[in-house]
Coordinates of N, CA and C in Angstrom, one line a residue:
X202 N -24.4 34.6 2.5 CA -24.5 33.2 3.0 C -23.2 32.8 3.7
X203 N -23.3 32.4 4.9 CA -22.1 32.0 5.6 C -21.8 30.5 5.3
X204 N -20.6 30.2 5.0 CA -20.2 28.8 4.7 C -19.9 28.1 6.1
X205 N -20.4 26.8 6.1 CA -20.1 26.0 7.4 C -18.6 25.7 7.5
X206 N -18.1 25.7 8.7 CA -16.7 25.3 8.9 C -16.7 23.8 9.3
X207 N -16.1 23.0 8.6 CA -16.1 21.6 8.9 C -14.6 21.1 8.9
X208 N -14.3 20.1 9.8 CA -13.0 19.7 9.9 C -12.9 18.2 10.3
X209 N -11.8 17.6 10.0 CA -11.6 16.2 10.4 C -10.3 16.1 11.2
X210 N -10.4 15.5 12.4 CA -9.2 15.2 13.2 C -8.6 13.9 12.8
X211 N -7.5 13.9 12.1 CA -6.9 12.6 11.6 C -6.7 11.6 12.7
X212 N -6.1 12.0 13.8 CA -5.8 11.0 14.9 C -7.1 10.4 15.5
X213 N -8.1 11.2 15.7 CA -9.3 10.7 16.3 C -10.2 9.9 15.4
X214 N -10.3 10.4 14.1 CA -11.2 9.7 13.2 C -10.6 8.6 12.4
X215 N -9.2 8.5 12.3 CA -8.5 7.5 11.5 C -7.4 6.9 12.4
X216 N -7.7 6.3 13.5 CA -6.6 5.8 14.4 C -5.8 4.7 13.8
X217 N -6.4 4.0 12.8 CA -5.7 2.9 12.1 C -4.4 3.3 11.5
X218 N -4.2 4.6 11.2 CA -3.0 5.1 10.5 C -1.9 5.4 11.6
X219 N -2.2 5.4 12.8 CA -1.2 5.5 13.9 C -0.5 6.9 13.9
X220 N -1.2 7.9 13.5 CA -0.5 9.2 13.4 C -0.7 10.0 14.7
X221 N 0.2 10.9 14.9 CA 0.1 11.9 16.0 C 0.1 13.3 15.3
X222 N -0.9 14.0 15.6 CA -1.1 15.3 14.9 C -1.1 15.1 13.4
X223 N -1.6 14.0 12.9 CA -1.7 13.7 11.5 C -0.4 13.3 10.8
X224 N 0.6 13.0 11.6 CA 1.9 12.7 11.1 C 2.4 11.4 11.6
X225 N 3.3 10.7 10.8 CA 4.1 9.6 11.3 C 5.5 10.1 11.3
X226 N 6.2 9.9 12.4 CA 7.6 10.4 12.5 C 8.5 9.2 12.7
X227 N 9.5 9.1 11.9 CA 10.5 8.1 12.0 C 11.9 8.8 11.9
X228 N 12.5 9.0 13.1 CA 13.8 9.8 13.0 C 13.5 11.2 12.5
X229 N 14.2 11.6 11.5 CA 14.1 12.9 10.9 C 13.1 12.9 9.7
X230 N 12.4 11.8 9.5 CA 11.5 11.7 8.4 C 10.1 11.8 8.9
X231 N 9.3 12.7 8.4 CA 7.9 12.9 8.8 C 7.0 12.7 7.5
X232 N 6.1 11.8 7.7 CA 5.1 11.5 6.6 C 3.7 11.6 7.0
X233 N 2.8 11.7 6.1 CA 1.4 11.7 6.4 C 0.7 10.9 5.3
X234 N 0.0 9.8 5.6 CA -0.5 8.9 4.6 C -1.5 9.6 3.7
X235 N -1.2 9.5 2.4 CA -2.1 10.1 1.4 C -3.5 9.5 1.4
X236 N -3.6 8.2 1.7 CA -4.9 7.5 1.8 C -5.8 8.2 2.9
X237 N -5.1 8.5 4.0 CA -5.8 9.2 5.1 C -6.3 10.5 4.6
X238 N -5.6 11.3 3.9 CA -6.0 12.6 3.4 C -7.3 12.4 2.5
X239 N -7.2 11.4 1.6 CA -8.4 11.1 0.7 C -9.6 10.7 1.5
X240 N -9.4 9.9 2.5 CA -10.5 9.5 3.4 C -11.1 10.6 4.1
X241 N -10.2 11.6 4.5 CA -10.7 12.8 5.2 C -11.5 13.6 4.3
X242 N -11.1 13.7 3.0 CA -11.9 14.5 2.0 C -13.3 13.8 1.9
X243 N -13.3 12.5 1.8 CA -14.6 11.8 1.7 C -15.5 12.1 2.9
X244 N -14.9 12.0 4.1 CA -15.6 12.3 5.3 C -16.2 13.7 5.3
X245 N -15.4 14.7 4.9 CA -15.8 16.0 4.8 C -17.0 16.2 3.8
X246 N -16.9 15.6 2.7 CA -18.0 15.6 1.7 C -19.3 15.0 2.3
X247 N -19.1 14.0 3.0 CA -20.3 13.4 3.7 C -20.9 14.4 4.7
X248 N -20.1 15.0 5.5 CA -20.5 16.0 6.5 C -21.2 17.1 5.8
X249 N -20.6 17.6 4.7 CA -21.2 18.7 3.9 C -22.5 18.3 3.3
X250 N -22.6 17.1 2.8 CA -23.9 16.6 2.2 C -25.0 16.6 3.3
X251 N -24.6 16.3 4.5 CA -25.6 16.3 5.6 C -26.2 17.7 5.9
X252 N -25.4 18.7 5.5 CA -25.9 20.1 5.8 C -26.9 20.5 4.7
X253 N -26.9 19.8 3.6 CA -27.8 20.1 2.5 C -27.2 21.1 1.5
X254 N -25.9 21.5 1.8 CA -25.2 22.5 1.0 C -24.2 21.9 -0.1
X255 N -24.1 20.6 -0.1 CA -23.1 20.1 -1.0 C -23.3 20.5 -2.5
X256 N -24.6 20.6 -2.9 CA -24.8 21.1 -4.3 C -24.4 22.5 -4.6
X257 N -24.1 23.2 -3.5 CA -23.6 24.6 -3.7 C -22.1 24.7 -3.8
X258 N -21.4 23.6 -3.6 CA -19.9 23.6 -3.6 C -19.4 23.9 -5.1
X259 N -18.5 24.9 -5.2 CA -17.9 25.2 -6.5 C -16.4 24.9 -6.5
X260 N -15.8 24.8 -5.3 CA -14.4 24.5 -5.2 C -14.1 24.0 -3.8
X261 N -13.0 23.3 -3.7 CA -12.6 22.7 -2.4 C -11.1 23.1 -2.2
X262 N -10.8 23.5 -0.9 CA -9.4 23.8 -0.6 C -9.0 23.1 0.7
X263 N -7.8 22.6 0.7 CA -7.2 22.0 1.9 C -6.3 23.0 2.6
X264 N -6.3 23.0 3.9 CA -5.4 23.9 4.6 C -4.9 23.1 5.9
X265 N -3.8 23.7 6.5 CA -3.3 23.1 7.7 C -2.0 22.3 7.4
X266 N -1.6 22.1 6.2 CA -0.4 21.3 5.9 C 0.7 22.3 5.5
X267 N 1.7 22.5 6.4 CA 2.7 23.5 6.1 C 3.5 23.2 4.8
X268 N 4.0 22.0 4.8 CA 4.7 21.6 3.5 C 4.2 20.1 3.3
X269 N 4.0 19.8 2.1 CA 3.6 18.5 1.8 C 3.8 18.1 0.3
X270 N 4.4 17.0 0.1 CA 4.6 16.4 -1.3 C 3.9 15.1 -1.3
X271 N 3.3 14.8 -2.5 CA 2.6 13.5 -2.7 C 3.3 12.9 -3.9
X272 N 3.9 11.7 -3.7 CA 4.6 11.0 -4.7 C 3.7 9.8 -5.1
X273 N 3.2 9.8 -6.4 CA 2.4 8.8 -6.8 C 3.1 7.7 -7.6
X274 N 2.7 6.4 -7.3 CA 3.2 5.3 -8.1 C 2.3 5.2 -9.3
X275 N 2.7 4.4 -10.3 CA 1.8 4.2 -11.4 C 0.4 3.6 -11.0
X276 N 0.4 2.8 -10.0 CA -0.8 2.2 -9.5 C -1.7 3.3 -8.9
X277 N -1.1 4.3 -8.2 CA -1.9 5.4 -7.7 C -2.5 6.3 -8.8
X278 N -1.7 6.5 -9.8 CA -2.1 7.3 -11.0 C -3.3 6.6 -11.7
X279 N -3.2 5.3 -11.8 CA -4.3 4.6 -12.5 C -5.6 4.6 -11.6
X280 N -5.4 4.4 -10.3 CA -6.6 4.5 -9.4 C -7.2 5.9 -9.4
X281 N -6.4 6.9 -9.4 CA -6.9 8.3 -9.4 C -7.7 8.5 -10.7
X282 N -7.3 7.9 -11.8 CA -8.0 8.1 -13.1 C -9.3 7.4 -13.1
X283 N -9.6 6.5 -12.2 CA -10.8 5.7 -12.2 C -11.8 6.3 -11.2
X284 N -11.4 7.4 -10.5 CA -12.4 8.0 -9.6 C -13.5 8.8 -10.4
X285 N -14.6 8.8 -9.8 CA -15.8 9.5 -10.4 C -16.3 10.6 -9.5

């Protein structure tokens, strides 16, 4: 069984974050909005559900980010704990 290849282009699909190549650059600091990543995952799950194969998913992997750190505030940790 071949797995479908699905992707999300951050700049095209989430222009409200003002990214270029999925990044915000300010001097020597480069960031990528965590909320945008999560919205991209939601978008991918929707695309996958439209293929009828979502029930077959056993794992999810992200790729394309060379280096990334996510720093959570207590509010973020609380919100994450409420996800279903």
